[in-house]
Short mmCIF file of C-alpha atoms and ligand atoms in Angstrom, two decimals:
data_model
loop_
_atom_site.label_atom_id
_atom_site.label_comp_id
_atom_site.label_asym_id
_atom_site.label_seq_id
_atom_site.Cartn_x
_atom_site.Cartn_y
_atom_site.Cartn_z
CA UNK A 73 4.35 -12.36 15.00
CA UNK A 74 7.30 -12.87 18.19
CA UNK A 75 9.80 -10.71 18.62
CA UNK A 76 12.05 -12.76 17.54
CA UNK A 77 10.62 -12.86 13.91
CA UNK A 78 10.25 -9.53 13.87
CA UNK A 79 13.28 -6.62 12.48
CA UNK A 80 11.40 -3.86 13.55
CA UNK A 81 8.92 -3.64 16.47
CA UNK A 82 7.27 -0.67 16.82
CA UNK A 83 5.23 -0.60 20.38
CA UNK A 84 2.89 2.28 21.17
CA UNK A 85 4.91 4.85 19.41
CA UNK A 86 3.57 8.40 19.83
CA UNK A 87 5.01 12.03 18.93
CA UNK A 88 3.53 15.44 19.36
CA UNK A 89 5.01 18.64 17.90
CA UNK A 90 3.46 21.59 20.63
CA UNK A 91 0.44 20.51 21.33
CA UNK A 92 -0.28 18.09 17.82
CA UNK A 93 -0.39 14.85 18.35
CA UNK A 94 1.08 13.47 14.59
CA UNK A 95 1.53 9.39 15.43
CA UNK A 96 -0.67 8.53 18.06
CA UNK A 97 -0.08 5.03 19.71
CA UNK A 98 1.18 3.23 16.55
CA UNK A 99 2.30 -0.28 17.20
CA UNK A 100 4.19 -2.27 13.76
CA UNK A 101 5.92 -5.37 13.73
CA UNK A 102 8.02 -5.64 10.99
CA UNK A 103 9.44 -9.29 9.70
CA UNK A 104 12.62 -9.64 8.00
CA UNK A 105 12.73 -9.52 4.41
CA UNK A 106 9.59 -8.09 3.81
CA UNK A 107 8.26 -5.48 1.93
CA UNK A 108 6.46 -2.97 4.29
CA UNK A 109 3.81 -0.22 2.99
CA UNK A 110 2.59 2.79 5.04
CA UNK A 111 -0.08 3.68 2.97
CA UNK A 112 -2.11 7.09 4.08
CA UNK A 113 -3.73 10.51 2.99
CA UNK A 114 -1.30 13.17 2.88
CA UNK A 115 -0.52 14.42 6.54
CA UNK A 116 -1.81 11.50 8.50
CA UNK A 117 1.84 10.53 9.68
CA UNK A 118 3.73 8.19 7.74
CA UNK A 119 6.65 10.44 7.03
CA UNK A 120 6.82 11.19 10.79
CA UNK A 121 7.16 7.72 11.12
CA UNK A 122 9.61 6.55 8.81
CA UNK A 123 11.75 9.48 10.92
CA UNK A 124 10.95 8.11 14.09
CA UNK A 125 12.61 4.79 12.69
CA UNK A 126 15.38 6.36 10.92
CA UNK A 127 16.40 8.18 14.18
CA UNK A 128 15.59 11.78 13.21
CA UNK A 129 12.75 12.39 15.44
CA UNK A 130 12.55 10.82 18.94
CA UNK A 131 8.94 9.17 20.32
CA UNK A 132 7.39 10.95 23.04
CA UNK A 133 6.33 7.77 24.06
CA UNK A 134 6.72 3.93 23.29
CA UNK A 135 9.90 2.07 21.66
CA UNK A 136 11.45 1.53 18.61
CA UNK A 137 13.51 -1.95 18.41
CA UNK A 138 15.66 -2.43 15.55
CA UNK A 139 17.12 -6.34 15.69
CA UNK A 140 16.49 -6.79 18.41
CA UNK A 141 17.81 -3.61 20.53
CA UNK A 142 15.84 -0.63 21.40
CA UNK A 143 16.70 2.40 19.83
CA UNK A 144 15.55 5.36 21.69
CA UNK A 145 17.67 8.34 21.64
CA UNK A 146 20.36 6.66 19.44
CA UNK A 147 20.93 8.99 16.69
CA UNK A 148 19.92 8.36 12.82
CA UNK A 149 23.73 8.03 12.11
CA UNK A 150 24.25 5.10 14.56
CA UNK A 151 21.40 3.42 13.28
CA UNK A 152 21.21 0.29 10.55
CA UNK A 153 18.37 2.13 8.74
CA UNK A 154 19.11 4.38 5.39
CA UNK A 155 16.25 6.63 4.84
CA UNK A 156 15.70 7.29 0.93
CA UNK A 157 13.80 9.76 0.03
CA UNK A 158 12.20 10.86 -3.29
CA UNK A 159 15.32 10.72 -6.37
CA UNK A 160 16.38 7.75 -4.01
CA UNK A 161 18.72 10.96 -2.23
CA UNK A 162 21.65 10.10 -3.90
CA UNK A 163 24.32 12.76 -3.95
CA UNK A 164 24.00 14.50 -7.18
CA UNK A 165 27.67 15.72 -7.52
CA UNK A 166 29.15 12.29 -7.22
CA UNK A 167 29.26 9.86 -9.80
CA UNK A 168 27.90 6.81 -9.39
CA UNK A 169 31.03 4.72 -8.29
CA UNK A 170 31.13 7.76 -5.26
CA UNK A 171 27.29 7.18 -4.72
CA UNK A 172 28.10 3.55 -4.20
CA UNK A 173 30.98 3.48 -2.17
CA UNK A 174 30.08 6.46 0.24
CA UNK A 175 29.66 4.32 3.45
CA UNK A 176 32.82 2.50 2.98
CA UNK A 177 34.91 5.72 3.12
CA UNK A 178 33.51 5.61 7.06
CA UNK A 179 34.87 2.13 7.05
CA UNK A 180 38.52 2.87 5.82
CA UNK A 181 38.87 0.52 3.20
CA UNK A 182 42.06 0.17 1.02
CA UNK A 183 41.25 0.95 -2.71
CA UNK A 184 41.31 -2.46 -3.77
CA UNK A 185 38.94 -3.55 -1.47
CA UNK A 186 36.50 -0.98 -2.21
CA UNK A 187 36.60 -1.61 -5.44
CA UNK A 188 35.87 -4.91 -5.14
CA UNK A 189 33.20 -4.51 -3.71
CA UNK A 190 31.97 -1.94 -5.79
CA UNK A 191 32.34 -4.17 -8.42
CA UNK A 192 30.22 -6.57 -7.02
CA UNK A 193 27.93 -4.47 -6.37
CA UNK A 194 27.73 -3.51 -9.84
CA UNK A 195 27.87 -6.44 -11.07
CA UNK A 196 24.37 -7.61 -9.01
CA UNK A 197 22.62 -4.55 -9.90
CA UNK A 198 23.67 -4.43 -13.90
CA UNK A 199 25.69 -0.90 -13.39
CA UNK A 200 28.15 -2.23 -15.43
CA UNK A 201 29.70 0.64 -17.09
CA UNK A 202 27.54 3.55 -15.71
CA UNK A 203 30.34 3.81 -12.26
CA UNK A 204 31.49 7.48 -14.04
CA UNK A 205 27.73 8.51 -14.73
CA UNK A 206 26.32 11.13 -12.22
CA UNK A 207 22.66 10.17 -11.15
CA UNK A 208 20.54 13.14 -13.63
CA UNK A 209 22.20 10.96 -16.38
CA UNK A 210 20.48 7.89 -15.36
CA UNK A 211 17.32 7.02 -15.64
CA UNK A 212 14.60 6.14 -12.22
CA UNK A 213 15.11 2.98 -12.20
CA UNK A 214 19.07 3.17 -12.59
CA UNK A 215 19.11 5.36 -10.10
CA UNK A 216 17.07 3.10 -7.54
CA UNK A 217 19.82 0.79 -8.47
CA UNK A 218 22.35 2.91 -7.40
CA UNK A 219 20.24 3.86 -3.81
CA UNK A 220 19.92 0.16 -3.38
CA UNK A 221 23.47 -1.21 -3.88
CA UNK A 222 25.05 1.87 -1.92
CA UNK A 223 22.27 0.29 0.81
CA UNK A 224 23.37 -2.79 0.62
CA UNK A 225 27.60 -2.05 0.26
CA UNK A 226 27.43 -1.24 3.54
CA UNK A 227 25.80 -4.52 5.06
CA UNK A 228 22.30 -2.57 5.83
CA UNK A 229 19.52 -4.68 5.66
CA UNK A 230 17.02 -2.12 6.39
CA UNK A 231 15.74 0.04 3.30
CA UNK A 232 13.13 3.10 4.72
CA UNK A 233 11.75 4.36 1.45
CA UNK A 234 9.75 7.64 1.19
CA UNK A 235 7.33 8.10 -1.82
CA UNK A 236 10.94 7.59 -4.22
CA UNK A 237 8.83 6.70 -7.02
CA UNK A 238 6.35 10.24 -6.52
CA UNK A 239 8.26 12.27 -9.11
CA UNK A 240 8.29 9.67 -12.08
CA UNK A 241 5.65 9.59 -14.99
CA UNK A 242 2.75 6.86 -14.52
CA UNK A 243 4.58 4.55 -16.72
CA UNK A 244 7.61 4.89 -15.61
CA UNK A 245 6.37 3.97 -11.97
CA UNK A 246 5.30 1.03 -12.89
CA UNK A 247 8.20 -0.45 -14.79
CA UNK A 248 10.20 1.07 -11.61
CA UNK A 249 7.91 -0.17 -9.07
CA UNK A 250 8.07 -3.90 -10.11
CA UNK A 251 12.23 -3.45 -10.40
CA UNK A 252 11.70 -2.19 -6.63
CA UNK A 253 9.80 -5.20 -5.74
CA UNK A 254 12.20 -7.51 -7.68
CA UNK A 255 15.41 -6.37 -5.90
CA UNK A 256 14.11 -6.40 -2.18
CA UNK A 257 13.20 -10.00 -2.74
CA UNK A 258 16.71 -11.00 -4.54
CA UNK A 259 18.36 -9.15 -2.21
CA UNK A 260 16.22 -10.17 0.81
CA UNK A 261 16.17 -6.81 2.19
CA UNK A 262 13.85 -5.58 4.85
CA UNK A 263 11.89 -2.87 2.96
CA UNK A 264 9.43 0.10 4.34
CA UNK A 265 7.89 1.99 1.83
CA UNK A 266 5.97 5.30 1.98
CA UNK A 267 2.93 5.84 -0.43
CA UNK A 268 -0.15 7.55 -0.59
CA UNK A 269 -0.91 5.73 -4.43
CA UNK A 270 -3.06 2.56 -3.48
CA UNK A 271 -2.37 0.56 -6.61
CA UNK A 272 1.85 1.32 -5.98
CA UNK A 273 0.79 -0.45 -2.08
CA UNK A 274 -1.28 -3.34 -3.35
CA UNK A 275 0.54 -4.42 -5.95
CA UNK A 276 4.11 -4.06 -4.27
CA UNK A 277 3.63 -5.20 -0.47
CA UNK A 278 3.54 -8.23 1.62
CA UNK A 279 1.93 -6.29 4.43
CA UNK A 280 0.04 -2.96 4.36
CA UNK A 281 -0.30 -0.52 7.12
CA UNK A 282 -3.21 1.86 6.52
CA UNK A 283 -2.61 5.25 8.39
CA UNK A 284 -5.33 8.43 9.13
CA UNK A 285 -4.74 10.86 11.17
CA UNK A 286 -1.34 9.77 12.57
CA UNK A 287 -2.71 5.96 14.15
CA UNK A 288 -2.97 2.46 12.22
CA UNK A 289 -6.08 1.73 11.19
CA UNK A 290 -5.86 -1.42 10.14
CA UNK A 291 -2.39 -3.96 8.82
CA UNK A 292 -2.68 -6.62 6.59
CA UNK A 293 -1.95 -8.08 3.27
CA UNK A 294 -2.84 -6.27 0.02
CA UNK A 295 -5.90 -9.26 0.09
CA UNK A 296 -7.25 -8.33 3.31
CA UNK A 297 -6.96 -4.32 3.57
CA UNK A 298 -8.66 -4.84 0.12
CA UNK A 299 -11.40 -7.39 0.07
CA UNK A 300 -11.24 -7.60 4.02
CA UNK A 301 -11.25 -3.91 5.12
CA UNK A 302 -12.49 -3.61 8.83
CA UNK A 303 -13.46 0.30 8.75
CA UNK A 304 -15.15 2.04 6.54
CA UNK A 305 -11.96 4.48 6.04
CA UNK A 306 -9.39 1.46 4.87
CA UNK A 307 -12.38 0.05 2.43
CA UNK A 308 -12.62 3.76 0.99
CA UNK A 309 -9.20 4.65 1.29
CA UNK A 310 -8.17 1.47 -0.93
CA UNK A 311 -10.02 1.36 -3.53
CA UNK A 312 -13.71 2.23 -4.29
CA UNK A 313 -16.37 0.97 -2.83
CA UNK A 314 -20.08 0.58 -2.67
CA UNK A 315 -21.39 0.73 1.18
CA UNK A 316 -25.12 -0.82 1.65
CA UNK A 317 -26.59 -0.18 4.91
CA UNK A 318 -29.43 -2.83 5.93
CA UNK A 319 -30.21 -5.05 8.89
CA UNK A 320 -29.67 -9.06 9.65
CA UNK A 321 -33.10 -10.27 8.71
CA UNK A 322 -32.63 -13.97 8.27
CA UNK A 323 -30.00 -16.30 9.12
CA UNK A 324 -29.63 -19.46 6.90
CA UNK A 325 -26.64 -21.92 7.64
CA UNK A 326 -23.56 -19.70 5.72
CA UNK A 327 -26.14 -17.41 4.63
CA UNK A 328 -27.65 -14.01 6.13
CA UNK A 329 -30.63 -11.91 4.51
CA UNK A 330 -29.72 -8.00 4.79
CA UNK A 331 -33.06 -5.74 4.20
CA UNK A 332 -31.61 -2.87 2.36
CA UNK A 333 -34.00 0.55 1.68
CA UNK A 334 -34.19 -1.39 -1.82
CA UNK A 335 -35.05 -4.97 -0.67
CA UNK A 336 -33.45 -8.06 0.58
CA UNK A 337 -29.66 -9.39 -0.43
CA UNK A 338 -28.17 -12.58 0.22
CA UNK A 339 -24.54 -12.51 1.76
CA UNK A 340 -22.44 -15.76 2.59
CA UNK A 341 -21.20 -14.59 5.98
CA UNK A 342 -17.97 -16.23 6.36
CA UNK A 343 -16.62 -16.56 9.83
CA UNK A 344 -18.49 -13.66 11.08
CA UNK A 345 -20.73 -13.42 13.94
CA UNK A 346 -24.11 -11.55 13.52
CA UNK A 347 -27.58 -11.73 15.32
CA UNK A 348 -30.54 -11.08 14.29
CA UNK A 349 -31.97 -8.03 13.68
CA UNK A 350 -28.36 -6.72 13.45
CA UNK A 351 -27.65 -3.65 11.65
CA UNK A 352 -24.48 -4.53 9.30
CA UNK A 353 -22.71 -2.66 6.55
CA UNK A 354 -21.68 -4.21 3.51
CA UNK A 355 -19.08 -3.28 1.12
CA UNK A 356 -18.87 -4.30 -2.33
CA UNK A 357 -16.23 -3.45 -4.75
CA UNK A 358 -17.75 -2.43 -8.39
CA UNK A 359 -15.57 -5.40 -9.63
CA UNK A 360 -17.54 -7.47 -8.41
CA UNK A 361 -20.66 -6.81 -9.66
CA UNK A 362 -21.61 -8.05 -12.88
CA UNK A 363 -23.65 -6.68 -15.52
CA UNK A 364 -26.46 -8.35 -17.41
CA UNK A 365 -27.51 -6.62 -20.26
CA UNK A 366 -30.55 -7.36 -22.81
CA UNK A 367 -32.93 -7.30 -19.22
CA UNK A 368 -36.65 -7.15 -19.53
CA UNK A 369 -37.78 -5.54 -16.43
CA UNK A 370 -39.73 -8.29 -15.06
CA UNK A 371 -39.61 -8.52 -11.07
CA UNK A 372 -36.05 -8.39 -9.57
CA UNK A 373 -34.59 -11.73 -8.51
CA UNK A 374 -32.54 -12.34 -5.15
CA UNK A 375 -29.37 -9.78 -5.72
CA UNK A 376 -30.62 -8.82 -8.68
CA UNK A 377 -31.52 -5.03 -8.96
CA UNK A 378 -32.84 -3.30 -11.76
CA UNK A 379 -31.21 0.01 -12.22
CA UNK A 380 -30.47 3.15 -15.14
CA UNK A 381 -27.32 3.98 -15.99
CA UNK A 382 -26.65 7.98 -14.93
CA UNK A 383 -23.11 8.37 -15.92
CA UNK A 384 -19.93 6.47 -17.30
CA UNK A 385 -16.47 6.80 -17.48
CA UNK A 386 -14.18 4.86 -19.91
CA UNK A 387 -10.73 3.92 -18.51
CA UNK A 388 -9.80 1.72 -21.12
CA UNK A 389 -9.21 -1.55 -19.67
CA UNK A 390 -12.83 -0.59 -17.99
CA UNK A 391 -15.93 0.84 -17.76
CA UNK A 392 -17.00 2.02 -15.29
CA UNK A 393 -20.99 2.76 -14.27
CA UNK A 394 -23.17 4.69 -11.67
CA UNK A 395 -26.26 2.87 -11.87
CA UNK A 396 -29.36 4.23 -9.95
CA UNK A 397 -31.94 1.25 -8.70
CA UNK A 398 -33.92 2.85 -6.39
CA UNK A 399 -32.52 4.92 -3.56
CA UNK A 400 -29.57 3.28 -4.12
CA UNK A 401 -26.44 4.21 -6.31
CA UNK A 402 -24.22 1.51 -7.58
CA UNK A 403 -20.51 2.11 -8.65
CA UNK A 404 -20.52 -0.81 -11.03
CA UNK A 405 -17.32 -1.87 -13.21
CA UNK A 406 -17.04 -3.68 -16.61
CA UNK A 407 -13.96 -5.08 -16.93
CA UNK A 408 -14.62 -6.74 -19.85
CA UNK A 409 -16.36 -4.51 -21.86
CA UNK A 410 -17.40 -4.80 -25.40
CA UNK A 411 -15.35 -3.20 -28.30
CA UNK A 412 -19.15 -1.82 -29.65
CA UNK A 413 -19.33 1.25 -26.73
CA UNK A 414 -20.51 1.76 -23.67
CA UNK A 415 -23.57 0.58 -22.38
CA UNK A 416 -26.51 3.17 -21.45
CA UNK A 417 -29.98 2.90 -20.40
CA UNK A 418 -32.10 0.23 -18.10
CA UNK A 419 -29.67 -3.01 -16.94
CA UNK A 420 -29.80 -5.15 -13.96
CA UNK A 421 -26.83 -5.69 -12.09
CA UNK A 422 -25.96 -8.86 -9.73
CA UNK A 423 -24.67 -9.41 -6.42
CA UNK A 424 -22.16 -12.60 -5.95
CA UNK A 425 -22.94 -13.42 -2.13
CA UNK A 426 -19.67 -14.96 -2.53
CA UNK A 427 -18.65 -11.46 -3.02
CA UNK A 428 -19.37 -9.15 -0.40
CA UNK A 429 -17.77 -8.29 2.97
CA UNK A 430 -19.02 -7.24 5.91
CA UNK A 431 -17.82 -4.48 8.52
CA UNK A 432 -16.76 -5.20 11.60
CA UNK A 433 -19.57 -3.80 14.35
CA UNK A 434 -17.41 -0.99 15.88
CA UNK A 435 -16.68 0.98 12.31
N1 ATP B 162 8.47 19.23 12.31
C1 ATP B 162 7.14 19.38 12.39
N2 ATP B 162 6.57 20.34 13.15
C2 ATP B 162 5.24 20.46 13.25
N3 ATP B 162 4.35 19.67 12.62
C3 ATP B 162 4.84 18.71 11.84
C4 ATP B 162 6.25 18.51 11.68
N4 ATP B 162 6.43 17.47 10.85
C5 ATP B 162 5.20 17.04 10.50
N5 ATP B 162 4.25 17.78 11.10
C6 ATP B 162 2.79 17.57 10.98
O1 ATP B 162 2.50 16.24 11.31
C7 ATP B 162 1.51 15.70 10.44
C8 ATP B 162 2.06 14.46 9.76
O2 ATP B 162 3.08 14.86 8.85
P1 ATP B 162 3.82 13.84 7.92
O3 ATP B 162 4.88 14.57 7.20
O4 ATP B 162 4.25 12.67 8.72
O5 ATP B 162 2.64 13.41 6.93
P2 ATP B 162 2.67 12.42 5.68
O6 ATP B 162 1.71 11.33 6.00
O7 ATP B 162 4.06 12.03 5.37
O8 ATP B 162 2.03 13.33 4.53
P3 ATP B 162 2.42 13.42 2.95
O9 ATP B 162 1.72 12.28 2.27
O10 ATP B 162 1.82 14.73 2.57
O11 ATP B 162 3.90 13.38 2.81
C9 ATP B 162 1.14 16.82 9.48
O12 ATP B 162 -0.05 17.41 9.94
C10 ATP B 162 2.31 17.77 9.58
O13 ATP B 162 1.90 19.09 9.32
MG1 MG B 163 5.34 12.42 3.75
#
């Protein structure tokens, strides 16, 4: 991505507090009008940086450029970046109108013409009669609402968004996260988001930043950190994930051969590069393994393994299995399980070739 593309351009940002290093070399671009995800374990950083952008923390080393002009030492209040945190930090003592039309006090508008464009404001986020409300008399969603269009009011096109949907029941997160997504993209604001929920980052970003231990492991699109992980940490962190250890055995056109401890499996390589006699790990998410019941236990054929099922777990709109074959354990989910119960016993499970990755050497 150029510079020019890019709102926010993060270069080789670090801060230390004493003698803790808590972002350690972290380098972001950020386009316009996307929506941004720092997605981490708790403590590896992300808060830090969302303060480092927001102007209440200063790098130790590195720059921050915001549109274009660096930002060092300018304090948070001089800075185009609003930093919500959870309950979308809207004042609680002010009504909703106040909420709205707080930065426009700074601005000295007459009445008229901050009502105006409260009302338009209003009007675009359907707040329509609520102005007199206070924000524990609305609900999550109304109140994200109310964080966005006193954002906006104030011609900021920057949203920094810490974990604001962390205190809100599971359903309610949902209905509130896709809201969230819908109104950066109608109002084409630039949004950086804070989450340690992996589902909340897939489903809501256009780029992902995967954090540990205060540097970037990897950024990419909810496709790639997913299906395309290149460490062993992002493919864990992300979702679940089987790991198979073997070594390149056979090379065939798109194909490579990895000897496992429990025999030979077949892996379209992609665009990667591997040698022979290569030791690789592969990671294959328990989606995308299929099941195949009924099985007489006649010899195994290629990615076929024959395995017993130690333990299940229903989640409703899965199953999902540890399967022992061999030395290996398989995390195995059916998502499209039959209505009659779970399945128990001796089944064989099969590998798509189509359908496993392979990590990068250094991970
Ligand atoms: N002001 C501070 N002084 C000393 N250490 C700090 C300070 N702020 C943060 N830290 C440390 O820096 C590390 C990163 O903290 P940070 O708040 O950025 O984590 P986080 O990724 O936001 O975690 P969480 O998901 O729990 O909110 C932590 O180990 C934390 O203890
Ligand atoms: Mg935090």
């Amino acid at each position: 991505m150029s510079a020019a593309e890019s709102i926010i351009r993060i270069e080789n940002v670090t801060k230390t507090f004493g003698s803790f290093t808590a972002i350690k070399d972290v380098s972001l671009d950020v386009s316009k009008g996307s929506f941004t995800t720092l997605l981490g374990p708790s403590g590896c950083g992300k808060t830090t940086l969302m303060r480092l952008i927001a102007g209440f923390h200063e790098p130790d080393g590195g720059t921050i450029v915001i549109e274009g002009k660096k930002v060092n030492g300018i304090p948070a209040y001089k800075r185009n970046t609003p930093l919500v945190f959870q309950e979308y930090a809207l004042f609680p003592h002010m009504t909703v109108y106040e909420n709205i039309s707080y930065g426009l006090k700074l601005k000295k508008l007459s009445r008229k013409e901050m009502k105006d464009k409260v009302d338009v404001m209003l009007d675009m986020f359907g707040l329509q009669g609520m102005e007199n409300r206070f924000p524990k008399q609305l609900s999550g969603g109304q109140q994200q609402r109310v964080a966005f269009a006193r954002a906006l009011i104030t011609g900021q096109n920057i949203l920094l968004m810490d974990e604001p949907l962390s205190n809100l029941d599971a359903k309610m997160r949902v209905e509130v996260r896709s809201e969230l997504r819908e109104l950066q993209q109608r109002t084409g604001i630039t949004a950086i988001f804070v989450t340690h929920d992996q589902d909340e980052a897939l489903s809501l970003s256009d780029r992902i930043a995967v954090f540990d231990k205060g540097h970037i492991c990897q950024v990419g699109t909810p496709w790639e950190v997913y299906f395309k992980p290149q460490t062993a940490f992002v493919a864990d962190f992300v979702g679940v994930a089987n790991f198979i250890k073997g070594q390149v055995v056979g090379i065939e056109n798109q194909d490579i051969i990895v000897r496992s401890t429990d025999g030979p499996i077949r892996v379209n390589k992609g665009d990667y590069n591997v040698d022979m006699g290569q030791e690789v790990t592969l990671v294959i998410r328990p989606e995308c393994i299929s099941i195949i019941e009924n099985t007489n236990t006649d010899a195994r054929s290629e990615n076929v393994f024959i395995g017993t099922i130690v333990q299940s777990s229903f989640l409703g709109r899965m199953i999902r299995y540890w399967v022992q074959a061999g030395s290996l354990k398989w995390i195995v989910d059916d998502t499209s399980p039959s209505v009659r119960g779970t399945l128990q016993g001796t089944i064989k499970i099969a590998l798509d070739k189509n359908k496993i990755h392979i990590l990068p050497k250094e991970s």
